[in-house]
Short mmCIF file of C-alpha atoms in Angstrom, two decimals:
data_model
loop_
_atom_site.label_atom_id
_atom_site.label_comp_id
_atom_site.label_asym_id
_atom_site.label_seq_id
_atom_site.Cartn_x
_atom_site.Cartn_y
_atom_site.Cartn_z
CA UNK A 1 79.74 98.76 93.47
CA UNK A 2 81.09 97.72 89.98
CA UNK A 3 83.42 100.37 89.49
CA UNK A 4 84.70 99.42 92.53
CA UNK A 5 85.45 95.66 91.95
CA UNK A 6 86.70 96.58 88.74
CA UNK A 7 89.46 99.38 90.08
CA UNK A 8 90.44 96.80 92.47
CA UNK A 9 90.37 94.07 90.29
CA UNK A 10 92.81 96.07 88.05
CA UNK A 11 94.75 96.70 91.58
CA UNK A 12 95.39 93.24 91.54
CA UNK A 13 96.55 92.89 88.05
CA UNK A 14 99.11 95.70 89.36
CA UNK A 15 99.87 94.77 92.61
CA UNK A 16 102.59 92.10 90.51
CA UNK A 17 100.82 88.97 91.13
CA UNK A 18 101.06 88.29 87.28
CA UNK A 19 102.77 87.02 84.16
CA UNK A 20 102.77 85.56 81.00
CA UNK A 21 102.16 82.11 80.79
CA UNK A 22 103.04 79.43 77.60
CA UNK A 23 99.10 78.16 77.13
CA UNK A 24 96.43 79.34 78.48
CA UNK A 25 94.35 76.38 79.94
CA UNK A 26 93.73 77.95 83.20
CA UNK A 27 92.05 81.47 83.29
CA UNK A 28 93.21 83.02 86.99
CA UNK A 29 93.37 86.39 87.93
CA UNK A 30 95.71 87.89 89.21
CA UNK A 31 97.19 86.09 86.72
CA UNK A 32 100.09 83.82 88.10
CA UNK A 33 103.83 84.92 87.38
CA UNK A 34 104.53 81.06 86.14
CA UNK A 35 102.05 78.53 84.68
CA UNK A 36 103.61 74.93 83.51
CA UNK A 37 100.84 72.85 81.62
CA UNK A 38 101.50 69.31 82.17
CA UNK A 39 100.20 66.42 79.67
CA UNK A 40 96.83 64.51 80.29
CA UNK A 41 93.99 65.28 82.19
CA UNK A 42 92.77 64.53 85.56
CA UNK A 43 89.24 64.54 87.36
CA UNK A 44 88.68 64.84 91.50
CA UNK A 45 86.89 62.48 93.63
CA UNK A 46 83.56 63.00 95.22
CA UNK A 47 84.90 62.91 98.29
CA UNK A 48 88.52 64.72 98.65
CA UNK A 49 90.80 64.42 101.72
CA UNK A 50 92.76 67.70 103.08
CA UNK A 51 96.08 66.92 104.45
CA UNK A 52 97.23 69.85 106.44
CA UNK A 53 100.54 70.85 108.00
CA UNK A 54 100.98 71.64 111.71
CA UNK A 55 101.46 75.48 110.64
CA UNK A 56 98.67 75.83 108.97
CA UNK A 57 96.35 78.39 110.57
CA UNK A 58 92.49 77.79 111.14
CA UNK A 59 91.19 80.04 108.71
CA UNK A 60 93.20 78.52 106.29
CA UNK A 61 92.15 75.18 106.78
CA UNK A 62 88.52 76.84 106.40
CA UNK A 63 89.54 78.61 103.62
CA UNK A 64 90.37 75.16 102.08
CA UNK A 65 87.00 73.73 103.08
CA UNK A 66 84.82 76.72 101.63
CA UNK A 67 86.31 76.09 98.07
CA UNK A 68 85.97 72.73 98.06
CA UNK A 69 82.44 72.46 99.04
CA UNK A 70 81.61 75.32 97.08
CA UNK A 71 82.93 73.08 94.62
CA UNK A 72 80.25 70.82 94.65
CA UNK A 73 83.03 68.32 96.63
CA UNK A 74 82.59 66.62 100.06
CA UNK A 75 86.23 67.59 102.02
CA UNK A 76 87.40 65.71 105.84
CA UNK A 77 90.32 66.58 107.46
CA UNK A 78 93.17 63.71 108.13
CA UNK A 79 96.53 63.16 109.20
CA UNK A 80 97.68 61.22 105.83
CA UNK A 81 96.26 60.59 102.77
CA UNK A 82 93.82 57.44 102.69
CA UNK A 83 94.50 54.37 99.69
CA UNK A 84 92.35 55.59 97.04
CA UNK A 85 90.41 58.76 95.85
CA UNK A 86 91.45 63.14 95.97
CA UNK A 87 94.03 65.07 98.11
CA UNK A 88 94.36 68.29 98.61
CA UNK A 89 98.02 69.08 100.44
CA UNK A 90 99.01 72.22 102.27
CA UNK A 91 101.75 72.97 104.00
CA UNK A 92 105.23 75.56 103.94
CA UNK A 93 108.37 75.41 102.20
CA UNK A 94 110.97 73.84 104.20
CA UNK A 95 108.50 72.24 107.12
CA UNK A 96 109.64 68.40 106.40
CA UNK A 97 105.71 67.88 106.49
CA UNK A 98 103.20 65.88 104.22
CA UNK A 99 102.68 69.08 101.60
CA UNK A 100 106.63 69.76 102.30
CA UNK A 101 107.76 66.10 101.07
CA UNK A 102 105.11 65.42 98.18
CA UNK A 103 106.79 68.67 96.97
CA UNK A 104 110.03 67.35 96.99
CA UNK A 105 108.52 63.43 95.48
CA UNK A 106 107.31 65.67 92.47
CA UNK A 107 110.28 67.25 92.31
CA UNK A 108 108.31 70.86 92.38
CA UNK A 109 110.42 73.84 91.02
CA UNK A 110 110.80 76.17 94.30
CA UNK A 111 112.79 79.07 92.71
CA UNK A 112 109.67 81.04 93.27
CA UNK A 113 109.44 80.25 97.33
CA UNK A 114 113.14 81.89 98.34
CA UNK A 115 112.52 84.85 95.23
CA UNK A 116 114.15 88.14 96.85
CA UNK A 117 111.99 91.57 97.02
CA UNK A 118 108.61 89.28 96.75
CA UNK A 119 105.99 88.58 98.71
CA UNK A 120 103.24 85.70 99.74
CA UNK A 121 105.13 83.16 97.75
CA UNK A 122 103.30 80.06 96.70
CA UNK A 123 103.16 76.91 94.73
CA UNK A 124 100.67 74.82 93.45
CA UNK A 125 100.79 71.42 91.81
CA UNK A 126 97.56 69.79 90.00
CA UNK A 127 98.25 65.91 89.05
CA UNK A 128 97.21 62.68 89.11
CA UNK A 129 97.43 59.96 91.88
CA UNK A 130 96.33 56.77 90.84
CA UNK A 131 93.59 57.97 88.93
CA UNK A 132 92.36 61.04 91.27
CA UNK A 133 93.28 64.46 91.18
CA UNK A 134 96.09 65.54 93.73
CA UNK A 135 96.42 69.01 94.97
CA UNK A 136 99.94 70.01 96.53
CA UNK A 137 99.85 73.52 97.96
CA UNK A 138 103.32 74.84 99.35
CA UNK A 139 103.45 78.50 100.92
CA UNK A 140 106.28 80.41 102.26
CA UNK A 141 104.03 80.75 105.39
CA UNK A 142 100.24 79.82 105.96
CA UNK A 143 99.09 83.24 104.14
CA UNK A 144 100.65 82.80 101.03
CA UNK A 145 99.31 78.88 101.47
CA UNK A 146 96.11 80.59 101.60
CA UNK A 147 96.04 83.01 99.03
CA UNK A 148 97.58 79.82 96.07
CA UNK A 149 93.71 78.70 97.75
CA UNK A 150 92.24 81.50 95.09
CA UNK A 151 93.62 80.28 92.11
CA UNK A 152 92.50 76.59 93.38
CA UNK A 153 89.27 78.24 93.44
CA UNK A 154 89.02 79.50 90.08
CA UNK A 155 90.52 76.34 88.43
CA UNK A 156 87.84 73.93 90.10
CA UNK A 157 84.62 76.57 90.41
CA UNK A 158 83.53 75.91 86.88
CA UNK A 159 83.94 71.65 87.31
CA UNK A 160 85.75 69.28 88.86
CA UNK A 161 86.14 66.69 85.68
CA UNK A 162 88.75 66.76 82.87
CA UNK A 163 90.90 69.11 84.55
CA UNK A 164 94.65 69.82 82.98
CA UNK A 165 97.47 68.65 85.12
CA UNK A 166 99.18 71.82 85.83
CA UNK A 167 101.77 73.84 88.26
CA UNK A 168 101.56 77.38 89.47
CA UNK A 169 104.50 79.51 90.43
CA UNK A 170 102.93 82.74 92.30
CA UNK A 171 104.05 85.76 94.71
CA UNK A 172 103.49 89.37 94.65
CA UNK A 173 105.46 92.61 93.86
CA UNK A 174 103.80 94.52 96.62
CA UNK A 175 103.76 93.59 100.44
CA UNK A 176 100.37 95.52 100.17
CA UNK A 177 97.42 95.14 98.11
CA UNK A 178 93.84 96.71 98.65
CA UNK A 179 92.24 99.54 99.10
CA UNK A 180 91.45 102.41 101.84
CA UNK A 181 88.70 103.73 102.41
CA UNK A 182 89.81 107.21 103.00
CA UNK A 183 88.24 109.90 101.47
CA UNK A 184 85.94 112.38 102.61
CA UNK A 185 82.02 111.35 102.14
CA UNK A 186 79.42 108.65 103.24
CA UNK A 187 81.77 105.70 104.29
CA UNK A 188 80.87 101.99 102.85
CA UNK A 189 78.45 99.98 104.86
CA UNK A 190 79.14 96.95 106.86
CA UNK A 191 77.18 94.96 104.02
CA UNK A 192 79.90 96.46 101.53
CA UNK A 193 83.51 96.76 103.62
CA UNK A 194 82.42 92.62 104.05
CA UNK A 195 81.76 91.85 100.09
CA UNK A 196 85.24 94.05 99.27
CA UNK A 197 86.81 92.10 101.46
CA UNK A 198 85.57 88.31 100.10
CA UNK A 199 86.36 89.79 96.23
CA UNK A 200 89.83 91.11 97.49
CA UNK A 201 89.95 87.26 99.09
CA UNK A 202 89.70 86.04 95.48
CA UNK A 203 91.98 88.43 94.03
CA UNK A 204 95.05 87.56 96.53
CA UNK A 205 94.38 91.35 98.45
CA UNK A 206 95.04 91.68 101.63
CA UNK A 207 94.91 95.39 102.76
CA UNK A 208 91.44 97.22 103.64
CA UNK A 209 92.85 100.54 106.04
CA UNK A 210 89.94 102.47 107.15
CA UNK A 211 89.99 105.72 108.27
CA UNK A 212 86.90 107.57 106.58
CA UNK A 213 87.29 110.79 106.66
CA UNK A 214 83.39 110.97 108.30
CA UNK A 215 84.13 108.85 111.09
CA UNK A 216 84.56 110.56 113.70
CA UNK A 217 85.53 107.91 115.91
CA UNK A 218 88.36 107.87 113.56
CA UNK A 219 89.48 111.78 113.91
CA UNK A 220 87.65 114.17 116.00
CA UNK A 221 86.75 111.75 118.43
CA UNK A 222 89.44 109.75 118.37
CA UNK A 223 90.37 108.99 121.79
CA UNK A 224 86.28 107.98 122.37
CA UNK A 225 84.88 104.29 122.20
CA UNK A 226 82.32 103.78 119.39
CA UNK A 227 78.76 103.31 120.24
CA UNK A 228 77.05 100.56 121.05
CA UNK A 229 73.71 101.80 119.21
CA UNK A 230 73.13 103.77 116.41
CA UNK A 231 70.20 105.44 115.05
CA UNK A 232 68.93 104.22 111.55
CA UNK A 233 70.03 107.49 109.50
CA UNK A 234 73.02 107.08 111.00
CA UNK A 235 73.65 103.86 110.05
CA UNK A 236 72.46 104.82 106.54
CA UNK A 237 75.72 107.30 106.57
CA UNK A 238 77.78 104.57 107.41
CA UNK A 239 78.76 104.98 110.91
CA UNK A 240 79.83 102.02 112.91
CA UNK A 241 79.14 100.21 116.40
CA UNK A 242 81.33 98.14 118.38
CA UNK A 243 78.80 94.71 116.92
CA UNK A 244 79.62 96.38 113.31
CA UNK A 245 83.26 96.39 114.01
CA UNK A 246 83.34 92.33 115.30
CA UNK A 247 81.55 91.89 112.59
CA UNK A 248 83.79 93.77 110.15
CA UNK A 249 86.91 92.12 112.04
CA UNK A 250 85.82 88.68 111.52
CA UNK A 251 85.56 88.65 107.84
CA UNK A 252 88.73 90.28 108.13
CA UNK A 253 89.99 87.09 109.43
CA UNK A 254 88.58 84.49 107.83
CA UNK A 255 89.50 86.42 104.40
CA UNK A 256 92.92 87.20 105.45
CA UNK A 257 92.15 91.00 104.57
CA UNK A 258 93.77 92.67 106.82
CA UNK A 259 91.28 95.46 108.29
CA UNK A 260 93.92 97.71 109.57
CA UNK A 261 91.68 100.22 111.48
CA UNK A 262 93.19 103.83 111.08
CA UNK A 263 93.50 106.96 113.93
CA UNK A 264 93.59 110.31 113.29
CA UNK A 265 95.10 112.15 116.26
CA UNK A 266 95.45 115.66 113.98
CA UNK A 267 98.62 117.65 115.66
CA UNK A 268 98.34 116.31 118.56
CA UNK A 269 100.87 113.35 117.25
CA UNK A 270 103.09 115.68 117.69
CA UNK A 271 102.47 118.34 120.19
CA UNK A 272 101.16 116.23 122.84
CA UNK A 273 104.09 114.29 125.04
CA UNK A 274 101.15 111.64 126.08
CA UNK A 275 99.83 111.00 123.07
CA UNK A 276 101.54 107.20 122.80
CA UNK A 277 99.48 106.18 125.38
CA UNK A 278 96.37 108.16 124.03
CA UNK A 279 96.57 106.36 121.36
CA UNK A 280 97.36 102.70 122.94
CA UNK A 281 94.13 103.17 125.19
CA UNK A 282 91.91 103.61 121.94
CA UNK A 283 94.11 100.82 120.19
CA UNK A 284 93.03 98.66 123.44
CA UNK A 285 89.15 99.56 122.96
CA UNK A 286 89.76 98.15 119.13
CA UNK A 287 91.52 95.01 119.73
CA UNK A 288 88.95 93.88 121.82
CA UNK A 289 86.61 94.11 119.28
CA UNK A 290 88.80 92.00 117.04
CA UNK A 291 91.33 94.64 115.20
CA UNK A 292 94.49 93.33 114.60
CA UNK A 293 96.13 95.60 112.80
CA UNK A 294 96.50 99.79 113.03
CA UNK A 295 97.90 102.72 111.41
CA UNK A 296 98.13 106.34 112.12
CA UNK A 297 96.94 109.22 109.76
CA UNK A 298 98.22 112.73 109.91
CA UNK A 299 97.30 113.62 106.72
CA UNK A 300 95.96 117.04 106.42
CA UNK A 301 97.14 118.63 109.37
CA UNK A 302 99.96 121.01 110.27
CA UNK A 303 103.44 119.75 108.67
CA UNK A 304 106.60 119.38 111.15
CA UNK A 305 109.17 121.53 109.76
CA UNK A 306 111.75 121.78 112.41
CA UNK A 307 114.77 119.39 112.93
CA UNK A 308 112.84 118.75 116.50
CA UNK A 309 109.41 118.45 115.37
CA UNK A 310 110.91 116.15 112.73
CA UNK A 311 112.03 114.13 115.45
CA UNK A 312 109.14 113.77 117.77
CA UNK A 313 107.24 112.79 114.89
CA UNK A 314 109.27 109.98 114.09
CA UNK A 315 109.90 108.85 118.10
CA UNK A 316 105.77 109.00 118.66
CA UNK A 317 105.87 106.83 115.52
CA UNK A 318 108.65 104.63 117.10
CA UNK A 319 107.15 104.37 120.56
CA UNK A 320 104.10 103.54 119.89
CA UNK A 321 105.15 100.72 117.47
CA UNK A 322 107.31 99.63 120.75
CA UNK A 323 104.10 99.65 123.03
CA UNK A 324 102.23 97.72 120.34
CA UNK A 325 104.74 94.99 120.39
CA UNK A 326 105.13 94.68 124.23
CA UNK A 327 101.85 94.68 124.48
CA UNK A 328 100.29 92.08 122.24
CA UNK A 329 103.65 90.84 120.48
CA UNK A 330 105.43 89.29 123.00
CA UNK A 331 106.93 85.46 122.30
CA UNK A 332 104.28 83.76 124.14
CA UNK A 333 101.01 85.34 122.06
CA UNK A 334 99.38 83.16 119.65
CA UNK A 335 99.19 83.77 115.66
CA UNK A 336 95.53 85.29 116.34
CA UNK A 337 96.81 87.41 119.17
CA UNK A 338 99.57 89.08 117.51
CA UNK A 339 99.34 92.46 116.18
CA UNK A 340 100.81 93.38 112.85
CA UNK A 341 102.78 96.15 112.07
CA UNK A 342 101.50 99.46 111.99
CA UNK A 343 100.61 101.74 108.80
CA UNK A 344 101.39 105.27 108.35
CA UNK A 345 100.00 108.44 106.80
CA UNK A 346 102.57 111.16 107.16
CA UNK A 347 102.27 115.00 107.26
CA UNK A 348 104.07 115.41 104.05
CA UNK A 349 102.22 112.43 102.14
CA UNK A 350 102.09 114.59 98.97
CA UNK A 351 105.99 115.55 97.56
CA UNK A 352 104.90 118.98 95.99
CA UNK A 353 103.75 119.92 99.71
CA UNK A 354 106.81 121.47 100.96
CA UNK A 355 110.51 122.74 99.72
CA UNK A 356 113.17 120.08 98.95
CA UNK A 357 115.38 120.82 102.16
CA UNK A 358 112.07 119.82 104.16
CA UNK A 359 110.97 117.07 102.69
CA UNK A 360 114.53 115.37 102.92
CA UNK A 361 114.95 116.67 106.73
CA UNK A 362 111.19 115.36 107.26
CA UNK A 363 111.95 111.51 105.84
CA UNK A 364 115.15 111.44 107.16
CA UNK A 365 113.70 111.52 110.47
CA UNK A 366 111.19 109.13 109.86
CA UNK A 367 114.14 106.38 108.28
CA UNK A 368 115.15 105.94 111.94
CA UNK A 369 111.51 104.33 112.73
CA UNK A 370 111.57 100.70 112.62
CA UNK A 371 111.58 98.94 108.94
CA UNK A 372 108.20 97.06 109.62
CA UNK A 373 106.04 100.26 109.83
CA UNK A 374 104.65 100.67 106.35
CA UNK A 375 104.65 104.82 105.14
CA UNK A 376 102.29 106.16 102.44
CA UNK A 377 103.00 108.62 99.75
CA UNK A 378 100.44 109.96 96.99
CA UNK A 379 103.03 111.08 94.76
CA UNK A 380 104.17 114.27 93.56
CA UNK A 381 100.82 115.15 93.64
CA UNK A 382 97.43 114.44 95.85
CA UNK A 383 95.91 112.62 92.51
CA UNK A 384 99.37 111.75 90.69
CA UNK A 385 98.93 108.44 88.89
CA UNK A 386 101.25 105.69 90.79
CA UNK A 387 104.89 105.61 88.83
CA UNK A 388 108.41 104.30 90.03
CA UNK A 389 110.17 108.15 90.23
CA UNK A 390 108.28 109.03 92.42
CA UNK A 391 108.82 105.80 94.85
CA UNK A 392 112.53 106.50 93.75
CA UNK A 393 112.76 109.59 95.83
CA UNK A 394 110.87 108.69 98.51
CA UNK A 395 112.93 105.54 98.51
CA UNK A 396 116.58 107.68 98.60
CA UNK A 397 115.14 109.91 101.00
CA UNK A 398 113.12 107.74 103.03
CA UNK A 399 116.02 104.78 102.83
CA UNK A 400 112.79 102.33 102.66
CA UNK A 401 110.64 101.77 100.01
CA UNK A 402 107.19 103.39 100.33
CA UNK A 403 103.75 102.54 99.72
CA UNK A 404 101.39 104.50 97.33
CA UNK A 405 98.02 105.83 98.57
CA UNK A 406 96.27 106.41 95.30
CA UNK A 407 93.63 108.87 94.84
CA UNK A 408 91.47 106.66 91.98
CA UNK A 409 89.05 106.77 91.83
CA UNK A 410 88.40 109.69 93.57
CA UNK A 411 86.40 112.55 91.66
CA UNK A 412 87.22 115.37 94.58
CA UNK A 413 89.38 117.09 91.86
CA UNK A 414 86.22 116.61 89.14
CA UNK A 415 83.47 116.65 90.72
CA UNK A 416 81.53 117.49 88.09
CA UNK A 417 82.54 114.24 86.54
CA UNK A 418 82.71 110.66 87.14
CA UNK A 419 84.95 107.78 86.85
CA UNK A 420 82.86 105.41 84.45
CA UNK A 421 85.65 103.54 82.51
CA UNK A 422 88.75 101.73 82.80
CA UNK A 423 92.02 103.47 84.29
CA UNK A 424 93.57 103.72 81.04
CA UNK A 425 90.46 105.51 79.30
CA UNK A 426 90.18 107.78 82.41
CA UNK A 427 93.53 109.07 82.05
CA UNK A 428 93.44 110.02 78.64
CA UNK A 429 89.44 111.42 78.75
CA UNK A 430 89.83 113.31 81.85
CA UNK A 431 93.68 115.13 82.16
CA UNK A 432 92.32 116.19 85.57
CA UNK A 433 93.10 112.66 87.21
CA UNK A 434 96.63 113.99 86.53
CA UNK A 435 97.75 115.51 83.15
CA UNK A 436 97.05 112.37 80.93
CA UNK A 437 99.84 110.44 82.67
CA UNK A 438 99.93 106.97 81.54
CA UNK A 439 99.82 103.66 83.68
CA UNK A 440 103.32 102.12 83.99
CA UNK A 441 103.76 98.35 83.05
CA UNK A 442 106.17 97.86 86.02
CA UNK A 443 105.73 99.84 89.49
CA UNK A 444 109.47 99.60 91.20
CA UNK A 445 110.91 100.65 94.51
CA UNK A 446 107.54 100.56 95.99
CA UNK A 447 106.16 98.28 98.76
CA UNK A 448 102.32 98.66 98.24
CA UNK A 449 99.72 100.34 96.48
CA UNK A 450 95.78 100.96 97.87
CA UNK A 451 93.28 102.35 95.77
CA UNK A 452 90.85 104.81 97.71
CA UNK A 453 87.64 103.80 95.58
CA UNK A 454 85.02 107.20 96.76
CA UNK A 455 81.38 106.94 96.48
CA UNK A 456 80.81 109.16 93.49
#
């Protein structure tokens, strides 16, 4: 379980929500792109009032609560602020609400909020009102609003007294941030998937795609409705129920990890004309049990060659994005009800699979799906260490950035070996992880990265 906290934790670090920072009074991870130390100190009432805007979702609003009280602080909910004593604001850029106007009375740099190419952008402001500490959080929506909540946490979790006035400037270089749990073996229990989840809460994650390789729920029974009971061995392999799955979902949502559950229709994405609403009638069976998110794998399966196949790939992938959206997206659901885009595994995941001619004809095809579908790559190579040429082409070819699946750690290729150390140490110990590549400072033209952390 350690060497899976730390790979993700070092995720984080790369996932871009980081920077330098001109004195190091606050210790966050990831650590912020922008930290402004401000003079004097300031200390938080017992009791601190949370002023929240109208967008603000629910488990945000909990989220605020948890770290508060965890705090050792009593938090209410209110409208305004009272007279005297703590606030904590949250709100979004722009709103004209409480957080949105102490924002602009403290004249809050928000350079980070409209940054191009990033992601969950957030502010946070730590000062003093009349002798009380005064949190203002502003998000460009009420995720990112959530996620500047970790970095509240780790400033106050230690004490609540003496505390340097400060402002955060945060957002990530990758629309995706987590892990999959994807490989072939025993899949993580409930009691695990739910701790990942709360650490990848604190680290400002919020991708956990299952499709275990095991499950067959996933892939050879994909089309069938998971089991209500289980018998204990079976649970000790890490097979699921429908109870597991609620349970699974809502952590999920109160962590703002998304648990993108993951189908594995094998060629039949492709050879079978029906298989849209195949898939929509399991995708049904999962969103009642609390899924709000899906992807497609195809990995491992026969590879669409032909300017047709090519094509019916991509229009399965198109449709059933389409029946998704009519389905649960339309403009009267609610923020809970909504399904987010889907994730996909392609045929040709690895770039070394097939010729140059059919790679291009295979993600030229697949640039006429829709822009919100997120598509995974593993890199030149099943194991290759995540690096920007590699996006690059996929990128050209693709005309969309790509995510990176990577394969770490993930001791298939060494199995005679296992991952003990950092990344770096890894590489350089063990060429077989891929040739004693090195870790890039900067990962470019990429929209995600997921670590698939195996049970060694």
């Amino acid at each position: 379980m350690k060497q899976i906290l730390s790979s993700l934790l070092f995720a984080a670090v790369l996932s871009g929500m980081g920077g330098a920072y001109a004195q190091k009074n606050y210790e966050i991870y990831p650590v912020p792109q922008r930290q402004v130390v401000g003079s004097g100190l300031v200390s938080f009432s017992k009791s601190v009032t949370v002023v929240c805007e109208e967008a603000i979702d629910a488990a945000t609003r909990r989220r605020a609560e948890q770290v508060l009280k965890e705090a050792g602080l009593d938090c209410t909910f209110a409208q305004e602020a009272p007279a005297t004593g703590s606030v904590v604001y949250i709100g979004v850029n722009g709103s004209g609400g409480a957080a949105d106007q102490r924002a602009t009375t403290l004249a809050l740099d928000r350079t980070s909020l409209t940054k191009a190419g990033k992601f969950d952008r957030h502010l946070l402001s730590l000062s003093d009102r009349d002798g009380s500490a005064e949190v203002v959080i502003v998000g460009e929506n009420s995720d990112a609003a959530f996620f500047a909540l970790a970095s509240l946490e780790q400033m106050i979790e230690h004490g609540t007294d003496h505390l340097p006035k400060v402002k955060l400037y945060d957002y990530a270089d990758q629309q995706s941030r987590g892990l999959v749990e994807g490989y072939y073996g025993y899949p993580y229990s409930v009691a695990v998937k739910k701790d990942l989840m709360r650490f990848m809460m604190r680290m400002k994650m919020n991708t956990y795609m299952y499709g275990a390789k095991s499950d067959v729920y996933h892939s050879q029974k994909w089309e069938a409705p998971y089991p209500a009971t289980l018998t204990p061995q079976q649970v000790k392999n890490g097979l699921l129920t429908q109870d597991m799955i609620r349970d699974i979902a809502k952590t999920s949502q109160d962590t703002k990890v998304n648990f993108i559950w993951a189908i594995h229709p094998g060629n039949s994405f492709v050879g079978d004309a029906n298989v849209v609403n195949r898939i929509m009638n399991k995708y049904s069976r999962m969103y009642e049990l609390g899924v709000r998110q899906f992807a497609v794998f195809v990995d491992d399966v026969g590879v669409p060659k032909s300017e047709a196949d090519c094509k019916t790939n991509a229009d399965h992938l198109t449709a059933l994005q389409a029946a998704i959206d009519k389905k649960w997206n339309n403009a009267s659901a609610s923020p809970e009800a909504r399904v987010r885009p889907l994730h996909f595994v392609p045929q040709v995941y690895t770039l070394s699979w097939v010729g140059e001619a059919d790679r291009k004809r295979f993600y030229n095809a697949l640039s006429k799906t829709p822009d919100k579908i997120t598509i995974y790559i593993t890199g030149w190579g099943v194991w290759t260490v995540p690096n920007s040429n590699d996006l690059d082409v996929v990128r050209k070819e693709l005309q969309r950035p790509a995510a990176w699946w990577w394969n770490y750690p993930c001791n298939d290729n060494a199995d005679g070996q296992i991952y003990p150390s950092d990344m770096y140490y890894n590489f350089f110990e063990m060429p077989a992880v891929d040739n004693n590549a090195k870790m890039p400072k900067q990962l470019e033209h990429g929209l995600g990265i997921v670590s698939n952390p195996m049970q060694e």
